[in-house]
PDB file of C-alpha atoms in Angstrom:
ATOM      1  CA  UNK A  10     125.760 115.484 107.103  1.00 75.00           C
ATOM      2  CA  UNK A  11     124.122 112.546 108.888  1.00 77.00           C
ATOM      3  CA  UNK A  12     123.013 111.014 105.572  1.00 81.00           C
ATOM      4  CA  UNK A  13     126.516 111.273 104.087  1.00 86.00           C
ATOM      5  CA  UNK A  14     128.176 109.961 107.250  1.00 83.00           C
ATOM      6  CA  UNK A  15     125.845 106.954 107.327  1.00 80.00           C
ATOM      7  CA  UNK A  16     126.524 106.248 103.646  1.00 85.00           C
ATOM      8  CA  UNK A  17     130.266 106.377 104.308  1.00 86.00           C
ATOM      9  CA  UNK A  18     129.882 103.807 107.097  1.00 80.00           C
ATOM     10  CA  UNK A  19     127.926 101.499 104.794  1.00 81.00           C
ATOM     11  CA  UNK A  20     130.420 101.943 101.939  1.00 86.00           C
ATOM     12  CA  UNK A  21     133.533 101.550 104.102  1.00 82.00           C
ATOM     13  CA  UNK A  22     133.857  97.738 103.794  1.00 82.00           C
ATOM     14  CA  UNK A  23     133.280  97.689  99.998  1.00 86.00           C
ATOM     15  CA  UNK A  24     136.978  97.969  98.946  1.00 86.00           C
ATOM     16  CA  UNK A  25     137.992  95.300 101.475  1.00 81.00           C
ATOM     17  CA  UNK A  26     135.242  92.882 100.381  1.00 82.00           C
ATOM     18  CA  UNK A  27     135.892  93.345  96.651  1.00 84.00           C
ATOM     19  CA  UNK A  28     139.695  93.233  96.838  1.00 82.00           C
ATOM     20  CA  UNK A  29     139.585  90.396  99.380  1.00 78.00           C
ATOM     21  CA  UNK A  30     137.821  88.161  96.861  1.00 78.00           C
ATOM     22  CA  UNK A  31     139.832  89.320  93.851  1.00 80.00           C
ATOM     23  CA  UNK A  32     143.381  89.051  95.142  1.00 77.00           C
ATOM     24  CA  UNK A  33     145.524  87.588  97.897  1.00 77.00           C
ATOM     25  CA  UNK A  34     147.998  90.460  97.717  1.00 78.00           C
ATOM     26  CA  UNK A  35     148.464  91.454 101.354  1.00 80.00           C
ATOM     27  CA  UNK A  36     149.519  94.975 100.362  1.00 83.00           C
ATOM     28  CA  UNK A  37     146.262  95.636  98.504  1.00 82.00           C
ATOM     29  CA  UNK A  38     144.199  94.069 101.279  1.00 80.00           C
ATOM     30  CA  UNK A  39     146.074  96.134 103.846  1.00 84.00           C
ATOM     31  CA  UNK A  40     145.447  99.269 101.776  1.00 87.00           C
ATOM     32  CA  UNK A  41     141.725  98.471 101.583  1.00 85.00           C
ATOM     33  CA  UNK A  42     141.648  97.993 105.370  1.00 82.00           C
ATOM     34  CA  UNK A  43     143.318 101.384 105.849  1.00 87.00           C
ATOM     35  CA  UNK A  44     140.764 102.915 103.461  1.00 88.00           C
ATOM     36  CA  UNK A  45     137.952 101.330 105.494  1.00 83.00           C
ATOM     37  CA  UNK A  46     139.251 102.888 108.702  1.00 83.00           C
ATOM     38  CA  UNK A  47     139.700 106.270 106.999  1.00 89.00           C
ATOM     39  CA  UNK A  48     136.103 106.244 105.742  1.00 88.00           C
ATOM     40  CA  UNK A  49     134.794 105.255 109.187  1.00 82.00           C
ATOM     41  CA  UNK A  50     136.942 107.974 110.794  1.00 85.00           C
ATOM     42  CA  UNK A  51     135.523 110.586 108.407  1.00 88.00           C
ATOM     43  CA  UNK A  52     132.004 109.366 109.173  1.00 83.00           C
ATOM     44  CA  UNK A  53     132.572 109.586 112.926  1.00 80.00           C
ATOM     45  CA  UNK A  54     133.983 113.101 112.487  1.00 83.00           C
ATOM     46  CA  UNK A  55     130.842 114.099 110.556  1.00 83.00           C
ATOM     47  CA  UNK A  56     128.592 112.597 113.246  1.00 76.00           C
ATOM     48  CA  UNK A  57     130.429 114.431 116.016  1.00 76.00           C
ATOM     49  CA  UNK A  58     130.540 117.675 114.041  1.00 77.00           C
ATOM     50  CA  UNK A  59     126.817 117.436 113.360  1.00 72.00           C
ATOM     51  CA  UNK A  60     126.116 116.729 117.018  1.00 67.00           C
ATOM     52  CA  UNK A  61     128.018 119.839 118.089  1.00 64.00           C
ATOM     53  CA  UNK A  62     126.283 122.018 115.509  1.00 65.00           C
ATOM     54  CA  UNK A  63     122.904 120.517 116.375  1.00 60.00           C
ATOM     55  CA  UNK A  64     123.363 121.413 120.045  1.00 56.00           C
ATOM     56  CA  UNK A  65     123.094 125.091 119.121  1.00 54.00           C
ATOM     57  CA  UNK A  66     119.669 124.458 117.552  1.00 54.00           C
ATOM     58  CA  UNK A  67     118.146 122.278 120.259  1.00 55.00           C
ATOM     59  CA  UNK A  68     115.907 125.101 121.459  1.00 52.00           C
ATOM     60  CA  UNK A  69     113.910 124.671 118.236  1.00 54.00           C
ATOM     61  CA  UNK A  70     113.043 121.121 119.330  1.00 52.00           C
ATOM     62  CA  UNK A  71     112.509 121.748 123.021  1.00 51.00           C
ATOM     63  CA  UNK A  72     110.912 125.176 123.231  1.00 52.00           C
ATOM     64  CA  UNK A  73     107.287 125.922 122.507  1.00 49.00           C
ATOM     65  CA  UNK A  74     106.710 128.582 119.851  1.00 48.00           C
ATOM     66  CA  UNK A  75     104.375 129.548 117.053  1.00 50.00           C
ATOM     67  CA  UNK A  76     105.385 129.786 113.388  1.00 56.00           C
ATOM     68  CA  UNK A  77     103.920 129.461 109.885  1.00 58.00           C
ATOM     69  CA  UNK A  78     105.575 126.842 107.677  1.00 66.00           C
ATOM     70  CA  UNK A  79     102.506 124.833 106.758  1.00 70.00           C
ATOM     71  CA  UNK A  80     102.482 125.843 103.106  1.00 75.00           C
ATOM     72  CA  UNK A  81     106.109 124.859 102.616  1.00 77.00           C
ATOM     73  CA  UNK A  82     105.552 121.570 104.427  1.00 77.00           C
ATOM     74  CA  UNK A  83     102.534 120.790 102.245  1.00 79.00           C
ATOM     75  CA  UNK A  84     104.587 121.538  99.118  1.00 82.00           C
ATOM     76  CA  UNK A  85     107.286 119.181 100.333  1.00 85.00           C
ATOM     77  CA  UNK A  86     104.912 116.285 101.140  1.00 87.00           C
ATOM     78  CA  UNK A  87     104.887 114.796  97.572  1.00 89.00           C
ATOM     79  CA  UNK A  88     108.691 114.960  97.436  1.00 90.00           C
ATOM     80  CA  UNK A  89     108.932 113.328 100.863  1.00 89.00           C
ATOM     81  CA  UNK A  90     106.594 110.499  99.842  1.00 91.00           C
ATOM     82  CA  UNK A  91     108.461 109.935  96.564  1.00 93.00           C
ATOM     83  CA  UNK A  92     111.896 109.896  98.205  1.00 91.00           C
ATOM     84  CA  UNK A  93     110.790 107.515 100.955  1.00 89.00           C
ATOM     85  CA  UNK A  94     109.388 105.172  98.296  1.00 91.00           C
ATOM     86  CA  UNK A  95     112.600 105.381  96.236  1.00 92.00           C
ATOM     87  CA  UNK A  96     114.783 104.727  99.281  1.00 88.00           C
ATOM     88  CA  UNK A  97     112.758 101.700 100.367  1.00 87.00           C
ATOM     89  CA  UNK A  98     112.673 100.278  96.834  1.00 90.00           C
ATOM     90  CA  UNK A  99     116.458 100.669  96.501  1.00 90.00           C
ATOM     91  CA  UNK A 100     117.023  98.834  99.794  1.00 84.00           C
ATOM     92  CA  UNK A 101     114.773  96.001  98.606  1.00 86.00           C
ATOM     93  CA  UNK A 102     116.388  95.794  95.155  1.00 88.00           C
ATOM     94  CA  UNK A 103     119.904  95.895  96.627  1.00 86.00           C
ATOM     95  CA  UNK A 104     119.862  92.120  97.212  1.00 85.00           C
ATOM     96  CA  UNK A 105     119.423  91.365  93.485  1.00 90.00           C
ATOM     97  CA  UNK A 106     123.184  91.326  92.688  1.00 87.00           C
ATOM     98  CA  UNK A 107     123.909  88.794  95.454  1.00 85.00           C
ATOM     99  CA  UNK A 108     120.893  86.658  94.497  1.00 87.00           C
ATOM    100  CA  UNK A 109     122.010  86.615  90.866  1.00 88.00           C
ATOM    101  CA  UNK A 110     125.558  85.748  91.896  1.00 84.00           C
ATOM    102  CA  UNK A 111     124.286  82.854  94.004  1.00 81.00           C
ATOM    103  CA  UNK A 112     121.955  81.521  91.293  1.00 84.00           C
ATOM    104  CA  UNK A 113     124.607  81.727  88.570  1.00 85.00           C
ATOM    105  CA  UNK A 114     127.294  80.181  90.823  1.00 79.00           C
ATOM    106  CA  UNK A 115     129.857  82.750  89.749  1.00 79.00           C
ATOM    107  CA  UNK A 116     133.501  82.993  90.784  1.00 81.00           C
ATOM    108  CA  UNK A 117     134.429  84.268  94.242  1.00 76.00           C
ATOM    109  CA  UNK A 118     135.538  87.646  92.932  1.00 79.00           C
ATOM    110  CA  UNK A 119     132.147  88.153  91.263  1.00 85.00           C
ATOM    111  CA  UNK A 120     130.453  87.313  94.574  1.00 82.00           C
ATOM    112  CA  UNK A 121     132.600  89.979  96.230  1.00 83.00           C
ATOM    113  CA  UNK A 122     131.604  92.504  93.570  1.00 87.00           C
ATOM    114  CA  UNK A 123     127.921  91.610  94.044  1.00 87.00           C
ATOM    115  CA  UNK A 124     128.198  92.281  97.783  1.00 84.00           C
ATOM    116  CA  UNK A 125     129.931  95.565  96.991  1.00 87.00           C
ATOM    117  CA  UNK A 126     127.049  96.518  94.675  1.00 91.00           C
ATOM    118  CA  UNK A 127     124.589  95.574  97.414  1.00 87.00           C
ATOM    119  CA  UNK A 128     126.250  97.946  99.879  1.00 86.00           C
ATOM    120  CA  UNK A 129     126.502 100.742  97.307  1.00 91.00           C
ATOM    121  CA  UNK A 130     122.783 100.496  96.503  1.00 91.00           C
ATOM    122  CA  UNK A 131     121.896 100.305 100.219  1.00 86.00           C
ATOM    123  CA  UNK A 132     124.044 103.361 100.937  1.00 88.00           C
ATOM    124  CA  UNK A 133     122.196 105.347  98.255  1.00 92.00           C
ATOM    125  CA  UNK A 134     118.806 104.201  99.518  1.00 88.00           C
ATOM    126  CA  UNK A 135     119.615 104.962 103.152  1.00 85.00           C
ATOM    127  CA  UNK A 136     121.026 108.362 102.164  1.00 90.00           C
ATOM    128  CA  UNK A 137     117.763 109.266 100.424  1.00 91.00           C
ATOM    129  CA  UNK A 138     115.675 108.005 103.368  1.00 86.00           C
ATOM    130  CA  UNK A 139     117.660 109.976 105.947  1.00 84.00           C
ATOM    131  CA  UNK A 140     117.651 113.204 103.902  1.00 88.00           C
ATOM    132  CA  UNK A 141     113.901 113.020 103.311  1.00 87.00           C
ATOM    133  CA  UNK A 142     113.177 112.194 106.955  1.00 83.00           C
ATOM    134  CA  UNK A 143     115.369 114.989 108.301  1.00 82.00           C
ATOM    135  CA  UNK A 144     113.749 117.619 106.065  1.00 84.00           C
ATOM    136  CA  UNK A 145     110.299 116.395 107.121  1.00 82.00           C
ATOM    137  CA  UNK A 146     111.458 116.438 110.743  1.00 76.00           C
ATOM    138  CA  UNK A 147     112.607 120.056 110.347  1.00 76.00           C
ATOM    139  CA  UNK A 148     109.124 121.134 109.245  1.00 76.00           C
ATOM    140  CA  UNK A 149     107.521 119.133 112.072  1.00 74.00           C
ATOM    141  CA  UNK A 150     109.870 120.871 114.512  1.00 71.00           C
ATOM    142  CA  UNK A 151     108.862 124.321 113.331  1.00 70.00           C
ATOM    143  CA  UNK A 152     105.162 123.454 113.230  1.00 70.00           C
ATOM    144  CA  UNK A 153     105.216 121.525 116.504  1.00 66.00           C
ATOM    145  CA  UNK A 154     103.593 118.516 114.853  1.00 64.00           C
ATOM    146  CA  UNK A 155     104.382 114.821 114.542  1.00 57.00           C
ATOM    147  CA  UNK A 156     107.216 114.064 116.936  1.00 56.00           C
ATOM    148  CA  UNK A 157     107.420 117.706 118.047  1.00 56.00           C
ATOM    149  CA  UNK A 158     104.129 118.311 119.817  1.00 59.00           C
ATOM    150  CA  UNK A 159     104.386 119.624 123.386  1.00 58.00           C
ATOM    151  CA  UNK A 160     104.095 116.104 124.765  1.00 60.00           C
ATOM    152  CA  UNK A 161     106.621 114.655 122.327  1.00 61.00           C
ATOM    153  CA  UNK A 162     109.105 117.454 123.034  1.00 59.00           C
ATOM    154  CA  UNK A 163     108.959 116.591 126.707  1.00 59.00           C
ATOM    155  CA  UNK A 164     109.623 112.934 125.873  1.00 61.00           C
ATOM    156  CA  UNK A 165     112.344 113.827 123.363  1.00 61.00           C
ATOM    157  CA  UNK A 166     114.486 115.407 126.071  1.00 59.00           C
ATOM    158  CA  UNK A 167     114.748 111.971 127.663  1.00 58.00           C
ATOM    159  CA  UNK A 168     115.374 110.002 124.467  1.00 61.00           C
ATOM    160  CA  UNK A 169     118.107 112.252 123.033  1.00 59.00           C
ATOM    161  CA  UNK A 170     120.733 110.769 125.332  1.00 57.00           C
ATOM    162  CA  UNK A 171     120.031 107.272 124.014  1.00 62.00           C
ATOM    163  CA  UNK A 172     119.783 108.167 120.329  1.00 59.00           C
ATOM    164  CA  UNK A 173     122.727 110.564 120.199  1.00 59.00           C
ATOM    165  CA  UNK A 174     125.295 107.805 120.588  1.00 69.00           C
ATOM    166  CA  UNK A 175     123.567 105.208 118.372  1.00 73.00           C
ATOM    167  CA  UNK A 176     125.776 105.338 115.277  1.00 69.00           C
ATOM    168  CA  UNK A 177     128.947 105.783 117.298  1.00 71.00           C
ATOM    169  CA  UNK A 178     128.011 102.625 119.201  1.00 81.00           C
ATOM    170  CA  UNK A 179     127.385 100.826 115.890  1.00 78.00           C
ATOM    171  CA  UNK A 180     130.824 101.883 114.638  1.00 75.00           C
ATOM    172  CA  UNK A 181     132.446 100.634 117.864  1.00 80.00           C
ATOM    173  CA  UNK A 182     130.628  97.276 117.638  1.00 85.00           C
ATOM    174  CA  UNK A 183     131.537  96.918 113.960  1.00 78.00           C
ATOM    175  CA  UNK A 184     135.225  97.625 114.483  1.00 77.00           C
ATOM    176  CA  UNK A 185     135.425  95.497 117.641  1.00 83.00           C
ATOM    177  CA  UNK A 186     133.656  92.537 116.027  1.00 84.00           C
ATOM    178  CA  UNK A 187     135.719  92.820 112.831  1.00 77.00           C
ATOM    179  CA  UNK A 188     139.103  93.028 114.549  1.00 78.00           C
ATOM    180  CA  UNK A 189     138.167  90.267 117.019  1.00 85.00           C
ATOM    181  CA  UNK A 190     137.020  87.779 114.347  1.00 83.00           C
ATOM    182  CA  UNK A 191     139.069  89.143 111.414  1.00 75.00           C
ATOM    183  CA  UNK A 192     136.023  88.289 109.302  1.00 75.00           C
ATOM    184  CA  UNK A 193     135.615  91.583 107.479  1.00 66.00           C
ATOM    185  CA  UNK A 194     133.875  89.828 104.562  1.00 64.00           C
ATOM    186  CA  UNK A 195     130.918  89.098 106.863  1.00 74.00           C
ATOM    187  CA  UNK A 196     130.816  91.810 109.528  1.00 76.00           C
ATOM    188  CA  UNK A 197     129.610  94.391 106.977  1.00 69.00           C
ATOM    189  CA  UNK A 198     126.143  92.943 107.618  1.00 74.00           C
ATOM    190  CA  UNK A 199     125.936  95.138 110.720  1.00 78.00           C
ATOM    191  CA  UNK A 200     125.329  98.258 108.577  1.00 69.00           C
ATOM    192  CA  UNK A 201     122.065  97.296 106.824  1.00 67.00           C
ATOM    193  CA  UNK A 202     120.872  95.742 110.111  1.00 74.00           C
ATOM    194  CA  UNK A 203     121.740  98.934 112.027  1.00 73.00           C
ATOM    195  CA  UNK A 204     119.934 101.000 109.396  1.00 66.00           C
ATOM    196  CA  UNK A 205     116.748  98.949 109.799  1.00 66.00           C
ATOM    197  CA  UNK A 206     116.967  98.957 113.607  1.00 72.00           C
ATOM    198  CA  UNK A 207     117.503 102.726 113.675  1.00 67.00           C
ATOM    199  CA  UNK A 208     113.907 103.187 112.576  1.00 62.00           C
ATOM    200  CA  UNK A 209     112.718 101.097 115.526  1.00 67.00           C
ATOM    201  CA  UNK A 210     115.084 102.347 118.252  1.00 66.00           C
ATOM    202  CA  UNK A 211     113.260 105.652 118.993  1.00 64.00           C
ATOM    203  CA  UNK A 212     109.946 103.837 119.392  1.00 67.00           C
ATOM    204  CA  UNK A 213     111.436 101.204 121.691  1.00 70.00           C
ATOM    205  CA  UNK A 214     113.136 103.815 123.885  1.00 67.00           C
ATOM    206  CA  UNK A 215     109.920 105.841 124.115  1.00 67.00           C
ATOM    207  CA  UNK A 216     107.926 102.745 125.101  1.00 70.00           C
ATOM    208  CA  UNK A 217     110.381 101.971 127.902  1.00 69.00           C
ATOM    209  CA  UNK A 218     110.314 105.566 129.189  1.00 62.00           C
ATOM    210  CA  UNK A 219     106.523 105.762 129.031  1.00 64.00           C
ATOM    211  CA  UNK A 220     106.171 102.459 130.932  1.00 63.00           C
ATOM    212  CA  UNK A 221     108.464 103.740 133.674  1.00 62.00           C
ATOM    213  CA  UNK A 222     106.572 107.020 133.972  1.00 57.00           C
ATOM    214  CA  UNK A 223     103.203 105.294 134.411  1.00 56.00           C
TER     215      UNK A 223
END
């Protein structure tokens, strides 16, 4: 759910960017803006729905228990490594369409299409990364390893409040910035940036909490 919701957020500005560079028809541009808001609304619904469902499973992350899932986790390790590599490679390669468009000095509508391709590739890469990470996280939760050792579980209780609202805050910033500047062709940049920062946010929050507890 989280992977699909994130992909929807990344894909939401694609119709507006592509149609905005291909036509000046206000009806089509207005339709693409409506489609953007619909996709973001669906994504927010998925985030909220996941959060409510996840609340029923929080005891798996916060309680201490013994279980045997090591064999399954070991079998999944090669798949996890491969998917992480694929996701990272896709995110790196996503800039190729825009680079080619810039080098070839193509028409504006082709530049819009290249940005659309960039976001589509990024959305696929991020989707793969999130799915792989969440499956790995599930095994770590059950085995009380990685981020789910006794110490990390104690720290996780304090970081959940910060991380739970991350993507909803990103959506609010994106919509506020876009409506304020009316520069939808540029504000899409917040999605790949937010995706990169998301990997760093938990570590930063933990560092701040640990410093305060010392």
